[in-house]
Short mmCIF file of C-alpha atoms in Angstrom, two decimals:
data_model
loop_
_atom_site.label_atom_id
_atom_site.label_comp_id
_atom_site.label_asym_id
_atom_site.label_seq_id
_atom_site.Cartn_x
_atom_site.Cartn_y
_atom_site.Cartn_z
CA MET A 1 -48.58 59.45 157.26
CA ALA A 2 -51.73 60.11 155.30
CA PRO A 3 -52.42 58.17 152.38
CA SER A 4 -51.70 59.38 148.75
CA PRO A 5 -54.56 60.27 146.94
CA PRO A 6 -55.57 57.45 144.29
CA PRO A 7 -53.96 57.48 141.00
CA SER A 8 -57.32 58.26 139.23
CA HIS A 9 -57.30 61.59 141.37
CA GLN A 10 -53.85 62.67 140.28
CA LYS A 11 -54.49 61.71 136.62
CA GLY A 12 -57.76 64.03 136.67
CA SER A 13 -56.04 67.10 138.22
CA SER A 14 -53.16 66.66 135.82
CA GLY A 15 -55.79 66.23 132.91
CA VAL A 16 -57.66 69.56 134.22
CA GLY A 17 -54.46 71.46 134.33
CA ARG A 18 -53.69 70.53 130.59
CA ILE A 19 -57.02 71.79 129.45
CA LEU A 20 -57.01 75.05 131.49
CA LEU A 21 -53.58 75.93 131.09
CA PRO A 22 -54.01 76.28 127.00
CA ALA A 23 -57.63 77.80 127.56
CA ILE A 24 -56.14 80.53 129.82
CA VAL A 25 -53.08 81.24 127.44
CA LEU A 26 -55.88 81.56 124.48
CA ALA A 27 -58.00 83.78 126.55
CA LEU A 28 -55.13 86.05 127.29
CA ALA A 29 -53.96 85.92 123.64
CA VAL A 30 -57.60 87.11 122.57
CA LEU A 31 -57.91 89.89 125.08
CA TYR A 32 -54.34 91.14 124.11
CA LYS A 33 -55.38 90.94 120.19
CA VAL A 34 -58.84 92.17 120.69
CA TYR A 35 -58.28 95.00 123.36
CA LEU A 36 -54.94 95.82 124.36
CA HIS A 37 -52.79 95.60 121.20
CA ASN A 38 -54.01 98.76 119.49
CA ILE A 39 -54.16 100.54 122.83
CA LEU A 40 -50.67 99.83 123.73
CA ILE A 41 -49.22 100.30 120.14
CA LEU A 42 -50.97 104.00 120.03
CA GLY A 43 -50.42 104.85 123.61
CA LEU A 44 -46.87 104.14 123.88
CA ASN A 45 -46.14 105.30 120.18
CA ILE A 46 -44.49 101.74 119.06
CA GLY A 47 -43.11 101.89 115.49
CA PHE A 48 -44.06 105.45 114.77
CA THR A 49 -42.07 107.59 112.85
CA VAL A 50 -43.32 111.28 114.21
CA GLN A 51 -41.92 113.74 111.74
CA PRO A 52 -41.17 117.62 112.01
CA ILE A 53 -43.47 120.07 110.54
CA SER A 54 -40.61 121.46 108.28
CA ASP A 55 -41.02 118.23 106.33
CA PHE A 56 -44.36 119.41 104.92
CA PRO A 57 -45.12 121.92 102.34
CA TYR A 58 -46.90 124.60 104.87
CA ASP A 59 -46.19 127.81 106.18
CA CYS A 60 -47.96 128.17 109.64
CA GLN A 61 -48.83 130.72 111.84
CA LYS A 62 -50.74 130.79 115.45
CA ILE A 63 -54.03 132.78 115.66
CA GLU A 64 -53.89 133.99 119.29
CA HIS A 65 -57.11 135.68 120.59
CA PRO A 66 -59.36 135.35 123.63
CA LEU A 67 -61.93 134.09 121.59
CA LEU A 68 -59.77 131.14 119.89
CA THR A 69 -58.96 129.41 123.02
CA SER A 70 -60.17 125.77 123.60
CA CYS A 71 -61.65 125.20 120.34
CA GLU A 72 -62.82 121.74 120.30
CA ASP A 73 -64.18 121.44 116.82
CA VAL A 74 -64.64 123.66 114.09
CA TYR A 75 -66.68 124.08 110.86
CA LEU A 76 -65.75 125.24 107.65
CA ASP A 77 -68.34 126.91 105.52
CA ALA A 78 -66.59 126.98 102.28
CA PRO A 79 -69.11 128.46 100.13
CA GLY A 80 -69.79 131.26 102.73
CA ARG A 81 -66.26 131.70 103.30
CA LYS A 82 -66.44 131.52 107.11
CA LEU A 83 -65.03 129.40 109.81
CA TYR A 84 -66.79 128.62 112.84
CA ALA A 85 -65.45 127.37 116.06
CA ALA A 86 -66.69 125.92 119.37
CA CYS A 87 -64.28 127.57 122.09
CA GLY A 88 -64.44 128.03 125.70
CA ASP A 89 -62.01 128.97 128.83
CA LEU A 90 -58.96 126.85 128.76
CA GLN A 91 -58.57 126.54 132.31
CA ALA A 92 -61.95 125.64 132.91
CA ARG A 93 -61.60 122.49 131.14
CA LYS A 94 -58.91 121.32 133.26
CA GLY A 95 -61.76 120.83 135.76
CA TRP A 96 -64.95 120.49 133.67
CA CYS A 97 -64.41 118.34 130.47
CA PRO A 98 -66.75 115.18 130.39
CA GLY A 99 -65.31 114.07 127.26
CA GLY A 100 -61.87 114.03 128.85
CA GLY A 101 -63.04 112.83 132.02
CA ARG A 102 -62.91 115.64 133.97
CA MET A 103 -66.20 116.00 136.15
CA ASP A 104 -65.79 118.98 138.53
CA PRO A 105 -68.88 121.40 137.82
CA SER A 106 -67.43 124.07 140.02
CA ALA A 107 -64.28 124.62 137.72
CA ARG A 108 -66.78 126.01 135.05
CA SER A 109 -66.15 129.90 134.02
CA GLY A 110 -69.50 130.69 132.40
CA SER A 111 -70.73 129.85 128.97
CA ASN A 112 -68.69 128.85 126.15
CA TRP A 113 -69.19 130.44 122.74
CA ILE A 114 -69.19 129.94 118.78
CA SER A 115 -66.48 132.08 117.22
CA VAL A 116 -66.56 133.05 113.70
CA LEU A 117 -63.68 133.92 111.19
CA ASP A 118 -63.38 135.23 107.64
CA VAL A 119 -61.33 132.85 105.86
CA ASP A 120 -60.26 135.00 102.81
CA ARG A 121 -59.69 138.09 105.01
CA PRO A 122 -56.76 137.65 107.57
CA GLY A 123 -56.38 141.45 107.92
CA ASP A 124 -53.39 143.30 109.32
CA ASP A 125 -53.52 141.55 112.40
CA GLY A 126 -53.69 138.12 110.98
CA LEU A 127 -56.95 137.33 113.16
CA PHE A 128 -59.22 136.91 110.42
CA GLY A 129 -61.78 139.34 111.67
CA VAL A 130 -62.47 136.92 114.82
CA ARG A 131 -65.63 137.75 116.53
CA LYS A 132 -68.23 136.04 118.84
CA VAL A 133 -71.67 134.84 117.35
CA GLU A 134 -74.00 136.06 120.00
CA ILE A 135 -77.03 133.68 121.33
CA GLY A 136 -80.59 135.30 120.94
CA GLY A 137 -83.62 135.16 123.30
CA GLY A 138 -85.31 131.94 124.36
CA PHE A 139 -82.25 129.87 125.34
CA SER A 140 -81.61 129.59 129.36
CA GLY A 141 -78.58 128.46 130.96
CA ASP A 142 -75.11 128.07 129.51
CA LEU A 143 -73.32 126.42 126.79
CA ASP A 144 -70.47 123.74 127.77
CA LEU A 145 -69.57 122.99 123.93
CA HIS A 146 -67.93 119.92 122.64
CA GLY A 147 -68.72 118.77 119.09
CA PHE A 148 -71.12 120.34 116.16
CA ASP A 149 -72.50 120.35 112.93
CA VAL A 150 -73.80 122.83 110.74
CA LYS A 151 -76.24 122.63 107.63
CA GLN A 152 -78.09 124.87 105.23
CA LEU A 153 -81.85 123.99 104.97
CA GLU A 154 -83.87 123.91 101.91
CA ASP A 155 -85.48 127.17 102.89
CA GLY A 156 -82.09 129.09 103.42
CA ARG A 157 -81.86 128.62 107.20
CA VAL A 158 -78.29 128.10 108.29
CA ARG A 159 -78.91 125.53 111.46
CA PHE A 160 -76.37 124.74 114.19
CA TRP A 161 -76.60 121.48 116.31
CA LEU A 162 -74.30 121.75 119.60
CA ILE A 163 -73.31 119.08 121.88
CA ASN A 164 -73.79 120.87 125.38
CA HIS A 165 -72.42 119.32 128.37
CA ARG A 166 -74.64 120.78 131.32
CA PRO A 167 -73.69 119.76 134.87
CA PRO A 168 -76.11 117.52 136.62
CA VAL A 169 -78.93 119.25 138.65
CA GLY A 170 -81.53 118.16 141.39
CA GLU A 171 -85.27 118.90 141.35
CA ASN A 172 -84.47 122.13 143.07
CA GLY A 173 -81.83 123.34 140.56
CA GLU A 174 -79.01 122.59 142.88
CA VAL A 175 -75.63 121.18 141.31
CA LEU A 176 -75.13 117.34 141.81
CA ASP A 177 -71.95 115.23 142.16
CA ALA A 178 -70.90 114.63 138.59
CA SER A 179 -68.70 111.82 139.26
CA VAL A 180 -71.83 110.01 140.31
CA PHE A 181 -74.44 111.20 138.11
CA GLY A 182 -72.54 112.02 135.14
CA ALA A 183 -72.99 115.16 132.99
CA ASN A 184 -76.37 116.20 131.93
CA SER A 185 -75.60 116.28 128.20
CA THR A 186 -78.14 117.57 125.70
CA ILE A 187 -78.02 118.74 122.01
CA GLU A 188 -79.11 122.50 121.57
CA VAL A 189 -80.47 123.36 118.05
CA PHE A 190 -80.12 127.15 116.60
CA ASP A 191 -80.75 128.77 113.34
CA LEU A 192 -78.34 131.58 112.67
CA ASP A 193 -79.53 135.12 111.57
CA GLN A 194 -76.60 135.63 109.15
CA ARG A 195 -77.09 139.19 108.86
CA ARG A 196 -76.83 139.86 112.60
CA GLU A 197 -74.68 136.79 113.33
CA VAL A 198 -76.87 135.87 116.12
CA LEU A 199 -78.08 132.21 117.03
CA GLU A 200 -81.67 131.81 117.68
CA TYR A 201 -82.74 129.03 119.76
CA VAL A 202 -84.88 126.41 118.12
CA LYS A 203 -85.07 123.47 120.66
CA THR A 204 -83.18 121.14 123.11
CA ILE A 205 -82.89 117.37 122.21
CA ALA A 206 -82.53 115.30 125.76
CA SER A 207 -82.48 111.50 125.73
CA GLU A 208 -81.27 108.56 127.59
CA ALA A 209 -79.71 107.56 124.33
CA VAL A 210 -77.59 110.51 124.26
CA VAL A 211 -75.42 109.24 126.89
CA THR A 212 -72.09 110.80 126.58
CA PRO A 213 -72.04 112.70 123.49
CA ASN A 214 -68.95 113.48 121.78
CA ASN A 215 -69.79 114.61 118.44
CA LEU A 216 -72.62 114.60 115.71
CA ALA A 217 -73.26 114.74 112.08
CA VAL A 218 -76.30 115.66 110.18
CA ASP A 219 -78.10 113.82 107.57
CA ASP A 220 -79.14 115.19 104.13
CA ASP A 221 -82.40 115.97 105.03
CA GLY A 222 -81.49 118.30 107.73
CA VAL A 223 -83.77 116.19 110.09
CA GLY A 224 -81.87 113.23 111.26
CA VAL A 225 -78.58 113.33 113.49
CA VAL A 226 -76.01 110.65 113.97
CA VAL A 227 -74.38 111.28 117.39
CA THR A 228 -71.31 109.36 118.87
CA ASN A 229 -71.24 108.55 122.68
CA ASP A 230 -67.65 108.03 123.58
CA HIS A 231 -68.70 105.80 126.70
CA SER A 232 -71.52 103.41 127.22
CA ARG A 233 -72.43 104.70 130.69
CA LYS A 234 -71.96 108.32 132.33
CA SER A 235 -70.07 107.34 135.31
CA GLY A 236 -68.74 104.75 137.85
CA LEU A 237 -65.64 102.42 137.93
CA MET A 238 -66.64 100.54 134.73
CA LYS A 239 -66.52 103.73 132.51
CA LYS A 240 -62.83 104.13 133.38
CA PHE A 241 -62.09 100.64 131.87
CA GLU A 242 -64.00 101.17 128.77
CA ILE A 243 -61.02 102.32 126.91
CA ILE A 244 -59.36 98.95 127.42
CA VAL A 245 -62.51 96.50 127.16
CA GLY A 246 -64.62 98.57 124.80
CA GLY A 247 -67.54 100.79 125.06
CA GLY A 248 -69.45 103.67 123.64
CA SER A 249 -72.21 103.53 121.05
CA VAL A 250 -74.03 105.68 118.06
CA ALA A 251 -77.41 106.90 118.65
CA HIS A 252 -79.73 108.41 115.95
CA CYS A 253 -81.99 111.45 116.99
CA ARG A 254 -84.59 113.27 114.97
CA THR A 255 -84.56 117.04 115.06
CA ASP A 256 -88.27 117.46 114.73
CA SER A 257 -89.55 115.14 117.06
CA GLY A 258 -86.51 115.13 119.46
CA GLU A 259 -86.61 111.24 119.67
CA CYS A 260 -83.42 109.31 119.89
CA ARG A 261 -82.34 105.69 119.99
CA ILE A 262 -79.11 103.58 120.10
CA VAL A 263 -78.66 102.14 116.69
CA ALA A 264 -74.97 100.59 117.21
CA GLU A 265 -73.22 99.68 120.30
CA LYS A 266 -70.57 96.95 119.32
CA GLY A 267 -67.10 96.90 118.77
CA PHE A 268 -66.49 100.56 119.86
CA HIS A 269 -63.43 101.75 121.62
CA SER A 270 -64.13 105.37 122.55
CA PRO A 271 -66.21 106.60 119.29
CA ASN A 272 -65.18 110.00 118.91
CA GLY A 273 -65.71 112.21 115.69
CA VAL A 274 -68.28 111.56 113.01
CA THR A 275 -68.71 113.14 109.72
CA ARG A 276 -71.17 112.63 106.85
CA GLY A 277 -69.35 112.12 103.76
CA LYS A 278 -69.88 113.52 100.22
CA ASP A 279 -71.04 109.81 99.30
CA GLY A 280 -73.69 110.12 102.05
CA LEU A 281 -72.05 107.49 104.29
CA PHE A 282 -71.19 108.20 108.00
CA TYR A 283 -67.70 108.15 109.16
CA VAL A 284 -67.06 107.37 112.81
CA VAL A 285 -63.82 107.38 114.60
CA ASN A 286 -63.08 104.41 116.70
CA ALA A 287 -60.33 106.55 118.75
CA ALA A 288 -58.45 104.11 120.84
CA ALA A 289 -58.49 101.63 118.32
CA GLY A 290 -57.07 103.90 115.23
CA LYS A 291 -59.50 103.19 113.14
CA VAL A 292 -62.56 104.95 111.28
CA LEU A 293 -65.69 102.87 110.87
CA VAL A 294 -68.06 103.68 107.86
CA TYR A 295 -71.76 103.30 108.32
CA GLU A 296 -74.69 103.67 105.80
CA LEU A 297 -77.92 105.13 107.41
CA VAL A 298 -81.27 104.05 105.95
CA GLU A 299 -84.30 105.13 107.54
CA GLY A 300 -82.92 105.65 110.88
CA GLN A 301 -81.08 102.33 110.88
CA VAL A 302 -77.21 102.03 110.61
CA ARG A 303 -75.27 99.32 108.92
CA ARG A 304 -71.37 99.06 108.82
CA VAL A 305 -70.02 98.97 105.57
CA ASP A 306 -66.46 99.38 105.86
CA GLU A 307 -63.28 99.96 108.34
CA ILE A 308 -60.53 102.11 107.72
CA ASP A 309 -57.10 101.38 109.52
CA THR A 310 -55.21 104.53 109.89
CA GLY A 311 -52.62 103.72 112.56
CA PHE A 312 -53.29 106.82 114.51
CA ALA A 313 -55.69 107.92 117.46
CA MET A 314 -57.93 110.46 116.39
CA ASP A 315 -60.36 112.95 117.22
CA ASN A 316 -62.87 114.94 115.18
CA LEU A 317 -63.14 114.67 111.26
CA SER A 318 -64.52 116.88 108.44
CA VAL A 319 -64.97 116.54 104.69
CA ASP A 320 -63.27 118.95 102.16
CA GLU A 321 -64.76 120.30 99.20
CA GLU A 322 -63.30 117.27 96.97
CA GLY A 323 -64.88 114.61 99.53
CA SER A 324 -61.53 113.82 101.26
CA ILE A 325 -62.07 112.96 105.08
CA ILE A 326 -59.68 115.18 107.21
CA ALA A 327 -58.64 113.65 110.62
CA ALA A 328 -57.15 115.34 113.32
CA ALA A 329 -54.76 112.83 114.86
CA PHE A 330 -52.72 112.27 117.98
CA PRO A 331 -49.08 110.75 117.33
CA ASP A 332 -48.21 111.18 121.04
CA LEU A 333 -51.52 109.94 122.83
CA MET A 334 -50.05 109.94 126.23
CA GLY A 335 -48.76 113.39 125.52
CA VAL A 336 -52.61 114.36 125.36
CA LEU A 337 -53.23 113.22 128.90
CA LYS A 338 -50.72 115.05 130.30
CA ALA A 339 -51.75 118.53 128.51
CA PHE A 340 -55.04 118.20 130.55
CA ASP A 341 -53.26 119.47 133.76
CA ASN A 342 -50.68 122.07 131.94
CA PRO A 343 -52.74 123.14 128.71
CA ASN A 344 -50.73 126.42 128.35
CA THR A 345 -47.23 125.04 128.53
CA VAL A 346 -47.37 121.06 127.37
CA ASN A 347 -46.50 121.18 123.57
CA VAL A 348 -47.86 117.84 122.20
CA ALA A 349 -47.10 116.26 118.70
CA SER A 350 -50.28 116.62 116.09
CA ALA A 351 -50.94 115.65 112.86
CA VAL A 352 -53.66 115.91 110.31
CA LEU A 353 -54.69 112.96 107.98
CA ARG A 354 -56.37 112.95 104.68
CA ILE A 355 -58.52 109.75 103.81
CA THR A 356 -59.33 109.51 100.23
CA LYS A 357 -61.94 106.76 98.69
CA GLY A 358 -61.31 105.18 95.31
CA GLU A 359 -61.79 101.82 93.64
CA VAL A 360 -59.70 99.30 92.55
CA ASP A 361 -60.88 96.22 90.70
CA GLY A 362 -64.47 96.97 91.58
CA LYS A 363 -63.59 97.12 95.39
CA THR A 364 -63.70 100.25 97.58
CA GLN A 365 -60.10 101.30 98.65
CA TYR A 366 -59.07 104.08 101.07
CA GLU A 367 -55.62 105.86 100.76
CA VAL A 368 -54.65 107.31 104.12
CA GLU A 369 -52.21 110.29 104.03
CA LYS A 370 -50.53 112.34 106.58
CA ILE A 371 -50.84 115.99 105.13
CA ILE A 372 -48.78 117.69 107.90
CA GLU A 373 -47.39 116.60 111.32
CA ASP A 374 -45.59 118.63 114.05
CA LYS A 375 -43.29 116.44 116.11
CA GLU A 376 -42.30 119.34 118.68
CA GLY A 377 -46.03 120.31 118.96
CA LYS A 378 -44.94 124.07 118.82
CA MET A 379 -47.45 125.06 115.81
CA LEU A 380 -49.94 122.15 116.00
CA SER A 381 -50.51 120.97 119.75
CA THR A 382 -52.93 118.39 121.11
CA ILE A 383 -55.27 119.38 118.01
CA THR A 384 -58.53 117.79 118.08
CA THR A 385 -60.10 119.13 114.94
CA ALA A 386 -58.96 120.42 111.39
CA ALA A 387 -60.58 122.00 108.38
CA ASN A 388 -58.98 121.98 104.95
CA ASP A 389 -59.96 124.95 102.70
CA LEU A 390 -59.12 124.04 99.40
CA GLN A 391 -59.74 127.48 97.75
CA SER A 392 -57.44 129.36 99.67
CA GLY A 393 -55.01 126.45 100.25
CA GLN A 394 -55.49 126.98 103.94
CA LEU A 395 -55.41 124.27 106.70
CA PHE A 396 -57.25 125.45 109.95
CA THR A 397 -56.63 123.34 113.21
CA GLY A 398 -57.84 123.65 116.98
CA GLY A 399 -57.77 121.84 119.97
CA ILE A 400 -59.74 121.42 123.41
CA LEU A 401 -56.52 121.95 125.14
CA THR A 402 -54.94 124.27 122.71
CA PRO A 403 -54.75 128.24 123.78
CA PHE A 404 -54.83 129.08 119.83
CA LEU A 405 -56.20 128.04 116.49
CA THR A 406 -53.53 127.58 113.70
CA VAL A 407 -53.66 128.27 110.18
CA CYS A 408 -51.27 126.64 107.99
CA LYS A 409 -50.87 128.11 104.08
CA LYS A 410 -49.86 125.40 101.56
CA ARG A 411 -46.77 126.51 99.50
CA ALA A 412 -47.36 126.71 95.76
#
């Protein structure tokens, strides 16, 4: 019979076990709390009450037109009374949509486009005079659009900054395997000739700091640009796990020099939409965490100053004329994933949130209000963007997986 191990060895093993087991339990608890809790709550709709659209004081109608499919982002020019939308071919998005993890460049069907609507003139057909903004000379290649921003410069020019997810190419111009190399994403800068409604090419901003750009917001000076990267890497196995373990960053670019650098990269879970508030702060959606992170930008450096817990997974943000932040939200996050394969037939519940900033006892407070929700997803389906026009009482929504825009008129 083999001799028994000495008592001291048994005691040591038991002691190690007593130390390791609580440590493992603690590690798992931290992993759940930090990484998995919000993802499971938002992904599985735990504790959600999703309301029908009839609960809200809006009358909605779809705006259906070939120029209004797969509109990932919109921009409301309230003074100019126009709505601009970054749209594309809906079927092509099923294969080529780097922001959604679809990396097949062969699915692309040509250039995406910017559509424009006259918000005060719906017309007899209800199409708001929809038309395409043409691209002027000087720009080569196609546009594979995602988020964008617009600003009127001091000299009166209206400038557009567009996220463009080009496919990766080799030295001889051959298209490379995007699942290996990722997208060749850039920021395209154009000036709008308002009389002719033509975008005149200004420059392309390309940088290693523009990793996986999702959206951007321009500073008040019309030069600085805050860019969200929804992942920390362009491709690879670890990219797929970032929604669980965290990833993504915020970059800052200068339009004049084209220089970009990462200015924030901690605490992100799929940073998505971003907008500059009327208070001068930048609001960044931490999509998988259901939060909006608030940043101050000073001389090209950002500092987090606040955090807003909305309880919803979200996409893009906009600002209305009163300064409220408008967020396109996903009450059914898993449904969004299903819509990628059948965007024309799958209806996915969507909501629009309004975030209002106030002050209580000298401290900043944020109120999060759901202003509309569509449980059945028949009018608002998989929306990724929303713009609230206070002058007309109209709410415009669109989505990268949606074959139409929707306009909801607030009842008096």
